[in-house]
mmCIF file of C-alpha atoms and ligand atoms in Angstrom:
data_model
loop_
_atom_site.group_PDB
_atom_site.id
_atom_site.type_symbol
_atom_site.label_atom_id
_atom_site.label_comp_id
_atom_site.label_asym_id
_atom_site.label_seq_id
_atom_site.Cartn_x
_atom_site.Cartn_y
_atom_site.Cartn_z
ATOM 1 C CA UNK A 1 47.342 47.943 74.783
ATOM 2 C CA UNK A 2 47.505 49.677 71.501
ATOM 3 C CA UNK A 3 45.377 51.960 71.964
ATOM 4 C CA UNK A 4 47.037 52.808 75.203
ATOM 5 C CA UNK A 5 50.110 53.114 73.415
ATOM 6 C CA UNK A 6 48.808 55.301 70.700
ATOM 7 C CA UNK A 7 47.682 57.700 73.174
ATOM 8 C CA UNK A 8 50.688 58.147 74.658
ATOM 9 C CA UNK A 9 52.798 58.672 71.540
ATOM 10 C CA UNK A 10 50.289 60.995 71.297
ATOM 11 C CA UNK A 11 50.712 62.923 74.467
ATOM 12 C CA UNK A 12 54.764 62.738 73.675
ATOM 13 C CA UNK A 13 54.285 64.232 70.539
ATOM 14 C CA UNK A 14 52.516 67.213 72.260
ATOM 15 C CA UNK A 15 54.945 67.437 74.864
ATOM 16 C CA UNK A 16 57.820 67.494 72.786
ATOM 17 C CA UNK A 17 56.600 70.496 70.458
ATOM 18 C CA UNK A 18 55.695 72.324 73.732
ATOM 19 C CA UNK A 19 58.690 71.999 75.557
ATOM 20 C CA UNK A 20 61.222 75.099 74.275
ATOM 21 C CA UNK A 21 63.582 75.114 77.542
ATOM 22 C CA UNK A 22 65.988 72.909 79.129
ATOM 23 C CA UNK A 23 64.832 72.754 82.830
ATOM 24 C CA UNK A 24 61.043 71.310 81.695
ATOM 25 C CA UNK A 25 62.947 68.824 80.436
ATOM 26 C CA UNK A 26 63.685 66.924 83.387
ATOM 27 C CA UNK A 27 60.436 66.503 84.258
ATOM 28 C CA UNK A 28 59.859 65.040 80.741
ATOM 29 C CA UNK A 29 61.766 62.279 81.879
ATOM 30 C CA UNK A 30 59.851 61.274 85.183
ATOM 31 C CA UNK A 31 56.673 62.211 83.541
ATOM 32 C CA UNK A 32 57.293 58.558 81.362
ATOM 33 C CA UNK A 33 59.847 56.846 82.604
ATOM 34 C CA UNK A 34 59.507 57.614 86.638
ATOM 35 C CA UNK A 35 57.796 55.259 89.208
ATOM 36 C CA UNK A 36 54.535 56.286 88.016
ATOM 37 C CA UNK A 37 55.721 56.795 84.861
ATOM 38 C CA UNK A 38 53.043 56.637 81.653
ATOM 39 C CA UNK A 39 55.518 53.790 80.024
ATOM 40 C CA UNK A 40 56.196 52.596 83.388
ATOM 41 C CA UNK A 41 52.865 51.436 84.066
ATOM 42 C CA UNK A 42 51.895 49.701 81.029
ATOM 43 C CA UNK A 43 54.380 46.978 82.533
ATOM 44 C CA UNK A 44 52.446 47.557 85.710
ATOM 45 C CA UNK A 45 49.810 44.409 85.451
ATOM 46 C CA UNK A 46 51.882 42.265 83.597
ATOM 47 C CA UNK A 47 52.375 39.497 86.378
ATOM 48 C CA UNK A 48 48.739 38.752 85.636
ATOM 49 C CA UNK A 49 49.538 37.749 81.883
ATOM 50 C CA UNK A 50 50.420 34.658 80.241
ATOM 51 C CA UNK A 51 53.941 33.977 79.430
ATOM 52 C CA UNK A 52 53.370 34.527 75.928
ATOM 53 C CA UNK A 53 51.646 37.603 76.566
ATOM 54 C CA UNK A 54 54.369 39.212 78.443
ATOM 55 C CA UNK A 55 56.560 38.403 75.660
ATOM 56 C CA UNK A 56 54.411 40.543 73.835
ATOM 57 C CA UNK A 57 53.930 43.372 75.791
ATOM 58 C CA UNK A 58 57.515 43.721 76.710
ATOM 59 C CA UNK A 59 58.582 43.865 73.723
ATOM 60 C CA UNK A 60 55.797 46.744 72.711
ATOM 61 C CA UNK A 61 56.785 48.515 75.963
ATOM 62 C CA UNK A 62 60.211 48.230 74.950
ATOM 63 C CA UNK A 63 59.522 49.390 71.460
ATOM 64 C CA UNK A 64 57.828 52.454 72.771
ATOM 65 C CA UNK A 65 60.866 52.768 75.456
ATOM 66 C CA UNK A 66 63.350 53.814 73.074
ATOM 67 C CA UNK A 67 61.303 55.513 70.699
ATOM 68 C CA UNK A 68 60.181 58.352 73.398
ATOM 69 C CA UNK A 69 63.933 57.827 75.376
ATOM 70 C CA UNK A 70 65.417 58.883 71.913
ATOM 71 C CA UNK A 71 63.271 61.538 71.006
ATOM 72 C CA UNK A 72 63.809 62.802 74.191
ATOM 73 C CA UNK A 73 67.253 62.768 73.755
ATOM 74 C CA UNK A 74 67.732 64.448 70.606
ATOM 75 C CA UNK A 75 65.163 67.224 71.820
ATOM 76 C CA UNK A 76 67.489 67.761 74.498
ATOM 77 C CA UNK A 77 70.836 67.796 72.433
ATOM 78 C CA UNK A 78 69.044 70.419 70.470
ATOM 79 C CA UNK A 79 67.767 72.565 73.052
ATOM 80 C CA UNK A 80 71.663 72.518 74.896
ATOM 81 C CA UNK A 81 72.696 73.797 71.718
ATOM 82 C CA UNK A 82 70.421 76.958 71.238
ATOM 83 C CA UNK A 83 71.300 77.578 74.989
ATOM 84 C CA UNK A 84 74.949 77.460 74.081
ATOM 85 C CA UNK A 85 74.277 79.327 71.406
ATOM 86 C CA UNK A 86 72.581 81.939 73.138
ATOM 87 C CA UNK A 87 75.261 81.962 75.768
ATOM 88 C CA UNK A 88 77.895 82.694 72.975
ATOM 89 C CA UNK A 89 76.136 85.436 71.784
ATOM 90 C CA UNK A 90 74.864 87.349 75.037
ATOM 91 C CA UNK A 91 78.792 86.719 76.432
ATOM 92 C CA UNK A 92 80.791 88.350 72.920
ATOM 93 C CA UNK A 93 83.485 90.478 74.084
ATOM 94 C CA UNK A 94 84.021 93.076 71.345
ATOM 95 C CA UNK A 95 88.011 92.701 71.764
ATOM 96 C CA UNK A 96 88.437 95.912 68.682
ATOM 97 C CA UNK A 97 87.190 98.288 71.324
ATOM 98 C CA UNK A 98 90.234 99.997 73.340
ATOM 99 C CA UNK A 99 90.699 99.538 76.309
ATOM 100 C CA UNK A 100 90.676 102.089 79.333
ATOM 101 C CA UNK A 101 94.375 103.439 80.349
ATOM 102 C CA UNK A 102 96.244 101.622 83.082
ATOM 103 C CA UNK A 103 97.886 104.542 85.587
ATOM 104 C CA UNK A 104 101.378 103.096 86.771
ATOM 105 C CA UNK A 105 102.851 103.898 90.030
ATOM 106 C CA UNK A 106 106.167 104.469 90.194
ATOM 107 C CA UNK A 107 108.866 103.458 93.120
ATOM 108 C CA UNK A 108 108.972 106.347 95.896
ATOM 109 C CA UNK A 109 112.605 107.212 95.704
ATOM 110 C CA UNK A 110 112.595 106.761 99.467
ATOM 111 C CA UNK A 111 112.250 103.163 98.317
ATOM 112 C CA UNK A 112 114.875 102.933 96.046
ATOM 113 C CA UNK A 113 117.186 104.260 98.281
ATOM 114 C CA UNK A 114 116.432 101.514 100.903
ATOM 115 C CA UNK A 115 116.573 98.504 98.049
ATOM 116 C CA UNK A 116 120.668 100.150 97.320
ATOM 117 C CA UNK A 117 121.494 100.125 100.649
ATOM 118 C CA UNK A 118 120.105 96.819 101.488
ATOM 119 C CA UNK A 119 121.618 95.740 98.336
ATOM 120 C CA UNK A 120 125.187 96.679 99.297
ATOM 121 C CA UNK A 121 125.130 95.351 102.983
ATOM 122 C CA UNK A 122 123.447 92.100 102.226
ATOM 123 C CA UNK A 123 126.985 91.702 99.844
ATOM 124 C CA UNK A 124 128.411 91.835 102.197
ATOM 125 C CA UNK A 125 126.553 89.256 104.622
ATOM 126 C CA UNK A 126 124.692 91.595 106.681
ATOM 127 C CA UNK A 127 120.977 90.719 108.104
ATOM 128 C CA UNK A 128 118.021 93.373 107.282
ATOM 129 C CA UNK A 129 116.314 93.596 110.606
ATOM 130 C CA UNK A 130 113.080 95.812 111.739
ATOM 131 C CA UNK A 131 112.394 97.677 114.890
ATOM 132 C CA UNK A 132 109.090 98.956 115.997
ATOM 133 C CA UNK A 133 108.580 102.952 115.334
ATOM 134 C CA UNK A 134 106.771 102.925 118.654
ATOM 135 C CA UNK A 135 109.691 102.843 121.501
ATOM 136 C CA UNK A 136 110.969 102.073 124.883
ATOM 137 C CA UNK A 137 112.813 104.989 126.379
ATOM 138 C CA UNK A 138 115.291 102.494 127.696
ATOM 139 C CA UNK A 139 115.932 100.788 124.297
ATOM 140 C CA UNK A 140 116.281 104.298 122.329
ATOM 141 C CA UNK A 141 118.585 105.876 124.865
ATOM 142 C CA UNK A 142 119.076 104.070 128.468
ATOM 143 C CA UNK A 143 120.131 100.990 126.982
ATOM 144 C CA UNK A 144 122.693 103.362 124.136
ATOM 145 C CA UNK A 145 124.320 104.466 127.227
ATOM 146 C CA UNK A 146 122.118 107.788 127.447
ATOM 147 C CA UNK A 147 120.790 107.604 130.881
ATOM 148 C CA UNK A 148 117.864 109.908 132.392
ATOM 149 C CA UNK A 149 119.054 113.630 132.280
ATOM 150 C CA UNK A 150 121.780 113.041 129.577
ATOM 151 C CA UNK A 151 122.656 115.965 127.911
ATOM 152 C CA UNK A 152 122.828 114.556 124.458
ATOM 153 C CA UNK A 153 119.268 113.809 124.964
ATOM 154 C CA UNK A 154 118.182 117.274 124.092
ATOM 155 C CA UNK A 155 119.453 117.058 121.020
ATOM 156 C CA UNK A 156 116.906 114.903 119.625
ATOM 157 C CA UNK A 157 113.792 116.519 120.654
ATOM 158 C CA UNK A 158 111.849 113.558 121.263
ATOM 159 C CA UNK A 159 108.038 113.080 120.794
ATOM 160 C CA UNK A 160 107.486 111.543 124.106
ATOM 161 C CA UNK A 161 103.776 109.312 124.629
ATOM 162 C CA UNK A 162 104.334 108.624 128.361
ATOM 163 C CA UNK A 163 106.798 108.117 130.804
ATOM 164 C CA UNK A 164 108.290 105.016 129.113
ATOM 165 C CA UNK A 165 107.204 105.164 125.511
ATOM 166 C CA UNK A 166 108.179 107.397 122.450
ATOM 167 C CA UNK A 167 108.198 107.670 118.870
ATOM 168 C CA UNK A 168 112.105 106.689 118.479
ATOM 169 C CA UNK A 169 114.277 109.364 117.307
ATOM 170 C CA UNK A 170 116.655 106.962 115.980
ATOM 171 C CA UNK A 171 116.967 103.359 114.895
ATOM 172 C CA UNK A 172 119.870 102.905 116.992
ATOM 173 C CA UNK A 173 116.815 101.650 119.421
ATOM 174 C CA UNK A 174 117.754 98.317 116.557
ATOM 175 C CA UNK A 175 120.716 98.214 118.302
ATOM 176 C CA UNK A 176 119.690 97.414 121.945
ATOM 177 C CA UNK A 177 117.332 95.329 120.744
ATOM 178 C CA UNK A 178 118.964 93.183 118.363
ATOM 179 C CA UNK A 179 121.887 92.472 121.667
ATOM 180 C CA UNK A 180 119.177 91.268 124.001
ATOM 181 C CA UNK A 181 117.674 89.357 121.827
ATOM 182 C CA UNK A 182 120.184 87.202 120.414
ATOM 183 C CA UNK A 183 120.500 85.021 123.492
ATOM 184 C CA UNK A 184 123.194 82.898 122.310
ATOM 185 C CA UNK A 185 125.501 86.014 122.086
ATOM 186 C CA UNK A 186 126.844 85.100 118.790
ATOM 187 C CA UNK A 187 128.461 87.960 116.198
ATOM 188 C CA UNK A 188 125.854 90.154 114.803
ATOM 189 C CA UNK A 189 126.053 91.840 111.281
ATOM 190 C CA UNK A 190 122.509 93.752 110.508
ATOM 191 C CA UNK A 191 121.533 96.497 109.043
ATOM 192 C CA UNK A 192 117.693 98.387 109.747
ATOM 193 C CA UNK A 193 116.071 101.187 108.018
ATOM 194 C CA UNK A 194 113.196 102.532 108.915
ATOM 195 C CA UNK A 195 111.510 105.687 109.854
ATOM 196 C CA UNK A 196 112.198 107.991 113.080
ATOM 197 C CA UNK A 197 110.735 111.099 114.327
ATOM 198 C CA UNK A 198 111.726 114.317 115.945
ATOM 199 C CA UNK A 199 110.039 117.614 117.212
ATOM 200 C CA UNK A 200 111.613 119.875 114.438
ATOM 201 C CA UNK A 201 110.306 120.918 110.951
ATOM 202 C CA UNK A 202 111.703 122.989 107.990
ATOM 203 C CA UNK A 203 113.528 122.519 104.677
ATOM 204 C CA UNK A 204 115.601 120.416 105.248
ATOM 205 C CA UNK A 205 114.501 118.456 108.501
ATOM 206 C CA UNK A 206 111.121 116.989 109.033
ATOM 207 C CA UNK A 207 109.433 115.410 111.612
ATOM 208 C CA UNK A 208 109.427 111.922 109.964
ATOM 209 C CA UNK A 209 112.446 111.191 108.326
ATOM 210 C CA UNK A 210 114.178 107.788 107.172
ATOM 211 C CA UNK A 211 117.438 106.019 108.619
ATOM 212 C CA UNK A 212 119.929 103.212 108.235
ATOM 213 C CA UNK A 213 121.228 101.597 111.345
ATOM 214 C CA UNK A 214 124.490 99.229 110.915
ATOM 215 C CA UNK A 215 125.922 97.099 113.873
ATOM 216 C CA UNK A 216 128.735 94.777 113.317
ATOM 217 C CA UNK A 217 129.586 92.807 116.555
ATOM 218 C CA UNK A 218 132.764 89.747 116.584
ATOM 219 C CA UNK A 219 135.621 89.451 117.891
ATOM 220 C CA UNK A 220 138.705 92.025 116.686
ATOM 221 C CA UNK A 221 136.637 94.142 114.835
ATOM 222 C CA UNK A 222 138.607 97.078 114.232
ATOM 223 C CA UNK A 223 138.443 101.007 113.319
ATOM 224 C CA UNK A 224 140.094 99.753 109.802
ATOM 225 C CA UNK A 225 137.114 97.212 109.261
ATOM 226 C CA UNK A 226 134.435 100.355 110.147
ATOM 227 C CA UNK A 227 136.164 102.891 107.510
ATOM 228 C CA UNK A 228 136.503 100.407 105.006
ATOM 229 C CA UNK A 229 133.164 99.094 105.234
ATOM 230 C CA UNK A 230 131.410 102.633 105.075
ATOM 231 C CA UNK A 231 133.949 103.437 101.824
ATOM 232 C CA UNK A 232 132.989 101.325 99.696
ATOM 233 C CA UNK A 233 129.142 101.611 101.107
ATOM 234 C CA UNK A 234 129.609 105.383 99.701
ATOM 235 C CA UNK A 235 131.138 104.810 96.465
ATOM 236 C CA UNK A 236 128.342 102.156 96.468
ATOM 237 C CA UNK A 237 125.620 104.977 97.008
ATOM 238 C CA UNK A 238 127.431 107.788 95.496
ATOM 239 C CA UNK A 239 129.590 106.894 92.751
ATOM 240 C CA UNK A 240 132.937 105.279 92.821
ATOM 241 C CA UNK A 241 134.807 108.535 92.550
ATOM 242 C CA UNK A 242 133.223 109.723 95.484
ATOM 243 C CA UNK A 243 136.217 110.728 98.313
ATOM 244 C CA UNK A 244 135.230 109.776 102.236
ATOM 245 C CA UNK A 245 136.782 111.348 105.049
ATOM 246 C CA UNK A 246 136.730 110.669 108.734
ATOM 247 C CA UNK A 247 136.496 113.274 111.193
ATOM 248 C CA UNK A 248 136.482 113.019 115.171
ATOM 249 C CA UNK A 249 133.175 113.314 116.902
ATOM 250 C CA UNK A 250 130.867 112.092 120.122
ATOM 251 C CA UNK A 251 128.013 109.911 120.085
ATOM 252 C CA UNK A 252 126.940 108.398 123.527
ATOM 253 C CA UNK A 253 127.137 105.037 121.690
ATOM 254 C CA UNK A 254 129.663 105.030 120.440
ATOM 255 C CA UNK A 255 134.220 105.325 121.244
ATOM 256 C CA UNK A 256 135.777 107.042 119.064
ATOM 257 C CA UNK A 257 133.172 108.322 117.024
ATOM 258 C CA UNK A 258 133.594 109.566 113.973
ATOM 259 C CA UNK A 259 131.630 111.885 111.166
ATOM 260 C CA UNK A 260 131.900 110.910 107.424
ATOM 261 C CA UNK A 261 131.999 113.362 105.018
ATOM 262 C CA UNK A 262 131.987 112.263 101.101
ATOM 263 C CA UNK A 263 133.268 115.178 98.305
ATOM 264 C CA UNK A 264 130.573 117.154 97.282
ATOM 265 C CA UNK A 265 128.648 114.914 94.386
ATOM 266 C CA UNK A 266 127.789 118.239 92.658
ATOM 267 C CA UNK A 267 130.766 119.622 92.578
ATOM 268 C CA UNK A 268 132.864 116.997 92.556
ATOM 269 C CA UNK A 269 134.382 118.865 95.729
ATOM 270 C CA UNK A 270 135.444 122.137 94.243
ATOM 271 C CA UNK A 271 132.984 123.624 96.380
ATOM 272 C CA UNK A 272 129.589 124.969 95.545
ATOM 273 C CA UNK A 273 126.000 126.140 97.361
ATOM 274 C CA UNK A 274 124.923 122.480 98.034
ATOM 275 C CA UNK A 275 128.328 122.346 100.172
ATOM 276 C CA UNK A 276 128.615 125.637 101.308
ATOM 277 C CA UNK A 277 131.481 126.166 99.404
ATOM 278 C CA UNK A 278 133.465 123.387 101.592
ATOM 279 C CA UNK A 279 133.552 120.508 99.376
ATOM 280 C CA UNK A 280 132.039 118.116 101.503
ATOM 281 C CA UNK A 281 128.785 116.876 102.753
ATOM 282 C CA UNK A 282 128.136 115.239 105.786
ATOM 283 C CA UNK A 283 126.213 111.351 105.493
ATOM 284 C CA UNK A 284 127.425 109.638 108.197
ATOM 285 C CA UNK A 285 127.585 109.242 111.760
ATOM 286 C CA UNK A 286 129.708 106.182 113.165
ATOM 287 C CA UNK A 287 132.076 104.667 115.668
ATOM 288 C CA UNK A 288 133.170 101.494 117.843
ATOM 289 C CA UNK A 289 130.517 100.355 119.851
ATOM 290 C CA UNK A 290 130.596 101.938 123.062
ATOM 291 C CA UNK A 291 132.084 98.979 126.011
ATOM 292 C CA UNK A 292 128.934 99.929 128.184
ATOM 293 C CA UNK A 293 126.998 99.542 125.313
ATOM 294 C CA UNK A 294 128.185 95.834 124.583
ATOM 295 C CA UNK A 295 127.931 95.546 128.518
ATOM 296 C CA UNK A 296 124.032 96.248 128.592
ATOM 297 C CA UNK A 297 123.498 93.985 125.457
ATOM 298 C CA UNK A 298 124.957 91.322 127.198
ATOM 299 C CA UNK A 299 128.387 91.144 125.330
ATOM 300 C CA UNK A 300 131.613 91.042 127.300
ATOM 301 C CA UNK A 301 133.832 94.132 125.904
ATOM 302 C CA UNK A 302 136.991 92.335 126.965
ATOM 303 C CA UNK A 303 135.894 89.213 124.586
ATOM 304 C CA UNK A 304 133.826 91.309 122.091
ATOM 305 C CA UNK A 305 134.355 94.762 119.777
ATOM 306 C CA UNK A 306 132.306 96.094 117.594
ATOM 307 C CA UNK A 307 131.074 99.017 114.866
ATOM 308 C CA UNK A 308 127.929 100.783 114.195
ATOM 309 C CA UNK A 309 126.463 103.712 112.267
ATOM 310 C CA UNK A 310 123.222 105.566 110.905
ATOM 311 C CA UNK A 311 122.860 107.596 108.017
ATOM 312 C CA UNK A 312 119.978 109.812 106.905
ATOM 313 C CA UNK A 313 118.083 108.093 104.289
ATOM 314 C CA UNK A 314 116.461 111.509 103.266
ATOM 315 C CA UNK A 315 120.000 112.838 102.730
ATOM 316 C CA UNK A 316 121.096 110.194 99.692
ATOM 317 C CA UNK A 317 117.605 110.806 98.196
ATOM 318 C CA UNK A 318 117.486 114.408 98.684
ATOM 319 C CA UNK A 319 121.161 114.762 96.884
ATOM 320 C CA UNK A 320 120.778 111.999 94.324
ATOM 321 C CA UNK A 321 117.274 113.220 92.839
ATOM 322 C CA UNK A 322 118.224 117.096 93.521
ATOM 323 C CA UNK A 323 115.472 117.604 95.895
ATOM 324 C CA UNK A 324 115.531 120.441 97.443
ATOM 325 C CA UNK A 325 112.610 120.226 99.981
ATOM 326 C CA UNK A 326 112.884 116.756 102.721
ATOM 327 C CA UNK A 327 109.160 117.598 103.133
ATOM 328 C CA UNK A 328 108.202 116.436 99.463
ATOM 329 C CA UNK A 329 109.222 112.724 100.477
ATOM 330 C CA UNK A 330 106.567 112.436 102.912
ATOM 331 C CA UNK A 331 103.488 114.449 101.696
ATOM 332 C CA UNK A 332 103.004 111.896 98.935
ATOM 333 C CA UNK A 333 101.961 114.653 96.054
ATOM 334 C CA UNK A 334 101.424 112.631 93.177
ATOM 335 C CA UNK A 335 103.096 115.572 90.690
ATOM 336 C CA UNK A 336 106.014 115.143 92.761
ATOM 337 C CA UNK A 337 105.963 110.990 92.252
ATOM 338 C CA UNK A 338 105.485 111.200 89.045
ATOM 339 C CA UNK A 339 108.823 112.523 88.176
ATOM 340 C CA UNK A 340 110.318 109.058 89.615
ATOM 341 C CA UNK A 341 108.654 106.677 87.070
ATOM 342 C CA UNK A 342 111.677 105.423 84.979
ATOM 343 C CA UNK A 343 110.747 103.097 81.838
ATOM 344 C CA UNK A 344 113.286 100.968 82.209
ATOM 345 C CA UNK A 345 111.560 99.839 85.539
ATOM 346 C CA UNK A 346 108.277 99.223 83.943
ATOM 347 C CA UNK A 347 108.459 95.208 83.798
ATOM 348 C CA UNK A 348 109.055 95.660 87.731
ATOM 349 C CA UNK A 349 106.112 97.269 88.608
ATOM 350 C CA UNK A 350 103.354 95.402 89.352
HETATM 351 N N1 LIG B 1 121.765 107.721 115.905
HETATM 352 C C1 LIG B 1 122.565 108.815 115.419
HETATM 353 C C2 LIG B 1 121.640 109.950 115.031
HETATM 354 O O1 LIG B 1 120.472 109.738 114.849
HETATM 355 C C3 LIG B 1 123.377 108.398 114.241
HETATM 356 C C4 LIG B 1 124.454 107.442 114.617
HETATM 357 C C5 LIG B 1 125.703 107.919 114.949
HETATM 358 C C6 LIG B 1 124.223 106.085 114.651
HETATM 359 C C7 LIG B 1 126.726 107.048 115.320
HETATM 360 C C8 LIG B 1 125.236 105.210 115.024
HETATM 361 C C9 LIG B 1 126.478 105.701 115.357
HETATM 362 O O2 LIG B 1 125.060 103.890 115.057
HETATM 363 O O3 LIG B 1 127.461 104.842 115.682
HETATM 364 O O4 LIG B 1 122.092 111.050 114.895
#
């Protein structure tokens, strides 16, 4: 037995000054304690010893045991160490070095415009809804009380992709839509920008441009409640000395329909290029929803009344910013963006 036991602290001694990783430990382990481990089996004859015997080798085994179980262990702890030390060292982050320079966006003024005007009309408890850009020729004009062969439909020259479906030329399409599908035929307040498209191109009109579609929809709703509403929108959007007149026009969708002009933000109405010299600018088109209109949507126009309007979103950000060609908001130069990145917004972009 002692001789046995030499030989194996022997052997342990060997394999512990060998051993310089972490992963041939394991089989350290199994190599002496393990089923057929080289301590293991010096316990493996001992059911044909005496009593006192056993005594005696158990308590060598034992001895042995804890000797190689601790040195072992403390090889172990030591080689975890060097590998965390290693670690450290190959993972340093030199944090002196700079660092490379972050490019910000900025908000498209497009964008900004949208966030104002939802801003305003959600004060005032409207919904913002969406529409799809892709349209039924019955929600952008049959159901807006511009059947087939309407004149007034040449005046938006539409693209057309078949018989039934066009890119809409105006998000009064919201309008239809929102009617049908509020089922329970309850008042309606919502708002929807979003983009439309028509056949013409040049400075100032391109063939993707942005608009805001209001509908208000109760019962007594009144001229008053339209003009008042789109006052205070434009002082909103223009400053509150801005002036807002009404003047008589003709939408399909709309009876009466009006035009609203706001004094000239440049000028401050004396009159000047941007207003040809008249004072005014043209933002708005508006009016009491048309009683065939309601009709189609489902809404009875002896029970129901209602207002609507669209504005050109291009329009508020081509005046606000000064820009003097529609076409820059959509061709996404990054010179051009630029220009729009304020500092005081720079905790808001993410
Ligand atoms: N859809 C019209 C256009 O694109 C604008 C408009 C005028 C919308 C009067 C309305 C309205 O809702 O009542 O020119």
């Amino acid at each position: 037995m002692e001789d046995k036991i030499k030989k194996i602290r022997k052997i342990l001694e060997d394999d512990l000054s060998n051993i310089k990783e972490l992963n041939n430990l394991l089989g350290l382990k199994a190599k002496y304690f393990g089923k057929k481990g080289l301590i293991t089996e010096l316990t493996s004859n001992m059911k044909d010893l005496s009593i006192d015997e056993r005594k005696e080798v158990g308590r060598v085994v034992n001895e042995i045991r804890e000797e190689a179980s601790s040195k072992i262990n403390a090889l172990e702890k030591k080689l975890k160490e060097k590998e965390l030390a290693l670690k450290l060292e190959q993972e340093k982050i030199d944090i002196s070095l700079p660092s490379c320079k972050l490019k910000r966006g900025s908000r498209h003024p497009f964008n900004r415009i949208i966030e104002d005007v939802e801003d305003f009309f959600v004060s005032q408890g409207y919904d913002v809804v969406d529409g799809p850009e892709l349209e039924t020729d019955e929600n952008c004009f049959r159901l807006l009380n511009l059947p087939l062969g309407h004149p007034a439909r040449d005046a938006q020259d539409t693209f057309y992709i078949d018989e039934e479906y066009l890119l809409r030329t105006q998000t009064s399409s919201v309008q239809a839509r929102t009617m049908q599908s509020n089922v329970d035929k309850t008042p309606i307040r919502m708002i929807c920008p979003g983009k439309v498209y028509r056949r013409d191109e040049d400075a100032t009109h391109s063939h993707q441009f942005g608009q805001v579609e209001g509908l208000v929809i109760d019962k007594d709703v009144s001229l008053a409640d339209l003009k008042g509403t789109l006052e205070l929108f434009a002082k909103k959007m223009l400053g509150k000395n801005t002036k807002v007149r009404f003047r008589p026009s003709y939408f399909p969708f709309t009876e009466p329909s009006v035009e609203v002009d706001v004094s000239c933000f440049k000028c401050g109405g004396r009159g000047c290029p941007l207003c040809k010299q008249t004072g005014w600018i043209e933002v708005l088109g508006a009016g009491m929803v048309h009683p065939n209109v309601l009709k189609m949507g489902g809404y009875d126009p002896n029970v129901w009344s209602g207002f609507a309007f669209g504005t050109g979103l291009d329009r508020f950000a081509m005046f606000r910013y000064m820009i003097p060609d529609i076409r820059y908001l959509y061709t996404n130069d990054i010179r051009f963006l630029k220009q729009f990145y304020r500092k005081d917004e720079e905790n808001e972009i993410k």
